Coordinates of C-alpha atoms in Angstrom, one line a residue:
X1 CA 66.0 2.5 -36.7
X2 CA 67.4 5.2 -34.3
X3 CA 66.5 9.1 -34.1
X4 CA 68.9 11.3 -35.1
X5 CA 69.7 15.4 -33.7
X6 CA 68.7 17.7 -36.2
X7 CA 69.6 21.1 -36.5
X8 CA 66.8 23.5 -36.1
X9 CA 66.0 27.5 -36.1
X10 CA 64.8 28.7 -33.0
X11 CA 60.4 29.2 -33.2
X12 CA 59.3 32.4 -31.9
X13 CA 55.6 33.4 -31.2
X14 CA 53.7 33.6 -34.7
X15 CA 56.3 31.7 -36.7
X16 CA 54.3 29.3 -39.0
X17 CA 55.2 25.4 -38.3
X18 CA 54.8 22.8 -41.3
X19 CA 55.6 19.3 -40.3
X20 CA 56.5 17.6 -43.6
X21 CA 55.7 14.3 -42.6
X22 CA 55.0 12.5 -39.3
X23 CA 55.4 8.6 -40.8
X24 CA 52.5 6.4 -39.3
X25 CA 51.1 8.9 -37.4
X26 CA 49.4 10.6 -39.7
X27 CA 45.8 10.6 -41.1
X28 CA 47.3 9.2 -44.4
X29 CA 48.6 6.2 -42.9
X30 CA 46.0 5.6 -40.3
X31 CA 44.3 1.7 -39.8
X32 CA 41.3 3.3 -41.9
X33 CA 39.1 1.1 -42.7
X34 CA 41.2 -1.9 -42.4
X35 CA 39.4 -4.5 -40.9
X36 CA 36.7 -2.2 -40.6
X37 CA 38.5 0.0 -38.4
X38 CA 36.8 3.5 -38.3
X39 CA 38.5 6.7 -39.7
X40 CA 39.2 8.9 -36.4
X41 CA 39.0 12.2 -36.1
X42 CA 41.3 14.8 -35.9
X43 CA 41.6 18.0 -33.5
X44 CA 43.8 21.1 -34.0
X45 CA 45.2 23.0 -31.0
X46 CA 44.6 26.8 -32.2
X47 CA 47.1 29.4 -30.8
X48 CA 44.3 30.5 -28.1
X49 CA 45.0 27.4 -26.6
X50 CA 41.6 25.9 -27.8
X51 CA 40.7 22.9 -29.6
X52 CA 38.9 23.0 -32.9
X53 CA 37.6 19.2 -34.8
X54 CA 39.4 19.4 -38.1
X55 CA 38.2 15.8 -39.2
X56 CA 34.9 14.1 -37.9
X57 CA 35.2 10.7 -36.5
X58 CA 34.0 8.1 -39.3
X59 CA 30.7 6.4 -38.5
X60 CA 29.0 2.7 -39.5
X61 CA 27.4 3.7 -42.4
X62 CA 30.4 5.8 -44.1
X63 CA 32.6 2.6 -43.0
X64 CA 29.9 -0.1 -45.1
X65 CA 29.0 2.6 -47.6
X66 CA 32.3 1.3 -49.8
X67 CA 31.4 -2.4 -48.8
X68 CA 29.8 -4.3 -52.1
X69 CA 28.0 -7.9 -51.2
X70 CA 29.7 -10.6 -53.7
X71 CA 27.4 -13.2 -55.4
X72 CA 28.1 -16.4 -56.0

Protein backbone atom coordinates (compact mmCIF):
# COMPACT_ATOMS: atom_id res chain seq x y z
CA UNK A 1 0.00 0.00 0.00
CA UNK A 2 1.57 3.30 -1.08
CA UNK A 3 0.16 7.02 -0.93
CA UNK A 4 -0.60 8.51 -3.87
CA UNK A 5 -0.60 12.77 -5.02
CA UNK A 6 -3.85 14.02 -5.33
CA UNK A 7 -4.94 16.89 -6.92
CA UNK A 8 -6.52 19.47 -4.64
CA UNK A 9 -8.17 23.19 -4.71
CA UNK A 10 -6.35 25.55 -2.92
CA UNK A 11 -8.22 26.17 1.09
CA UNK A 12 -8.63 29.77 1.90
CA UNK A 13 -9.71 31.19 5.34
CA UNK A 14 -13.53 30.01 6.00
CA UNK A 15 -13.63 27.43 3.33
CA UNK A 16 -15.48 24.44 4.91
CA UNK A 17 -13.25 21.01 5.07
CA UNK A 18 -15.11 17.51 5.02
CA UNK A 19 -12.70 14.61 5.33
CA UNK A 20 -14.71 11.66 3.77
CA UNK A 21 -12.93 9.19 5.45
CA UNK A 22 -9.72 8.82 7.45
CA UNK A 23 -9.53 4.58 7.40
CA UNK A 24 -8.57 3.38 10.94
CA UNK A 25 -8.25 6.52 12.35
CA UNK A 26 -11.46 7.30 12.96
CA UNK A 27 -13.98 6.94 15.81
CA UNK A 28 -15.80 4.27 13.64
CA UNK A 29 -13.00 2.03 13.54
CA UNK A 30 -11.48 2.69 16.91
CA UNK A 31 -10.28 -0.59 19.41
CA UNK A 32 -13.77 0.22 21.19
CA UNK A 33 -14.53 -2.00 23.41
CA UNK A 34 -12.41 -4.72 22.17
CA UNK A 35 -10.86 -6.49 24.76
CA UNK A 36 -12.42 -4.09 26.94
CA UNK A 37 -10.62 -1.27 25.51
CA UNK A 38 -12.32 2.11 26.51
CA UNK A 39 -14.04 4.40 23.85
CA UNK A 40 -11.73 7.62 23.72
CA UNK A 41 -12.65 10.81 23.41
CA UNK A 42 -12.58 13.12 20.80
CA UNK A 43 -11.44 17.00 20.62
CA UNK A 44 -12.18 19.44 17.81
CA UNK A 45 -9.73 22.27 17.06
CA UNK A 46 -12.34 25.39 16.55
CA UNK A 47 -11.07 28.17 14.15
CA UNK A 48 -10.13 30.42 17.40
CA UNK A 49 -7.54 28.08 17.80
CA UNK A 50 -9.29 26.40 20.90
CA UNK A 51 -10.13 23.07 21.71
CA UNK A 52 -13.59 21.93 22.43
CA UNK A 53 -14.44 17.77 23.70
CA UNK A 54 -16.72 16.52 20.98
CA UNK A 55 -16.85 12.95 22.49
CA UNK A 56 -16.32 12.08 26.25
CA UNK A 57 -13.84 9.44 27.11
CA UNK A 58 -15.82 6.09 27.83
CA UNK A 59 -15.74 5.06 31.51
CA UNK A 60 -15.94 1.37 33.47
CA UNK A 61 -19.33 1.25 33.91
CA UNK A 62 -20.53 2.32 30.16
CA UNK A 63 -17.65 -0.37 29.11
CA UNK A 64 -19.49 -3.51 31.48
CA UNK A 65 -22.84 -1.95 30.99
CA UNK A 66 -23.16 -4.13 27.52
CA UNK A 67 -21.35 -7.08 29.38
CA UNK A 68 -24.17 -10.04 30.20
CA UNK A 69 -22.79 -12.91 32.83
CA UNK A 70 -23.37 -16.54 30.98
CA UNK A 71 -24.74 -19.41 33.20
CA UNK A 72 -23.88 -22.58 32.91
Amino acid sequence: EELLPRKLVDAKIGDILAIGGAGAYCSAMSTKNYNSFPECPEVMLRIDGSLSVIRKRQTLKQILANETEILF
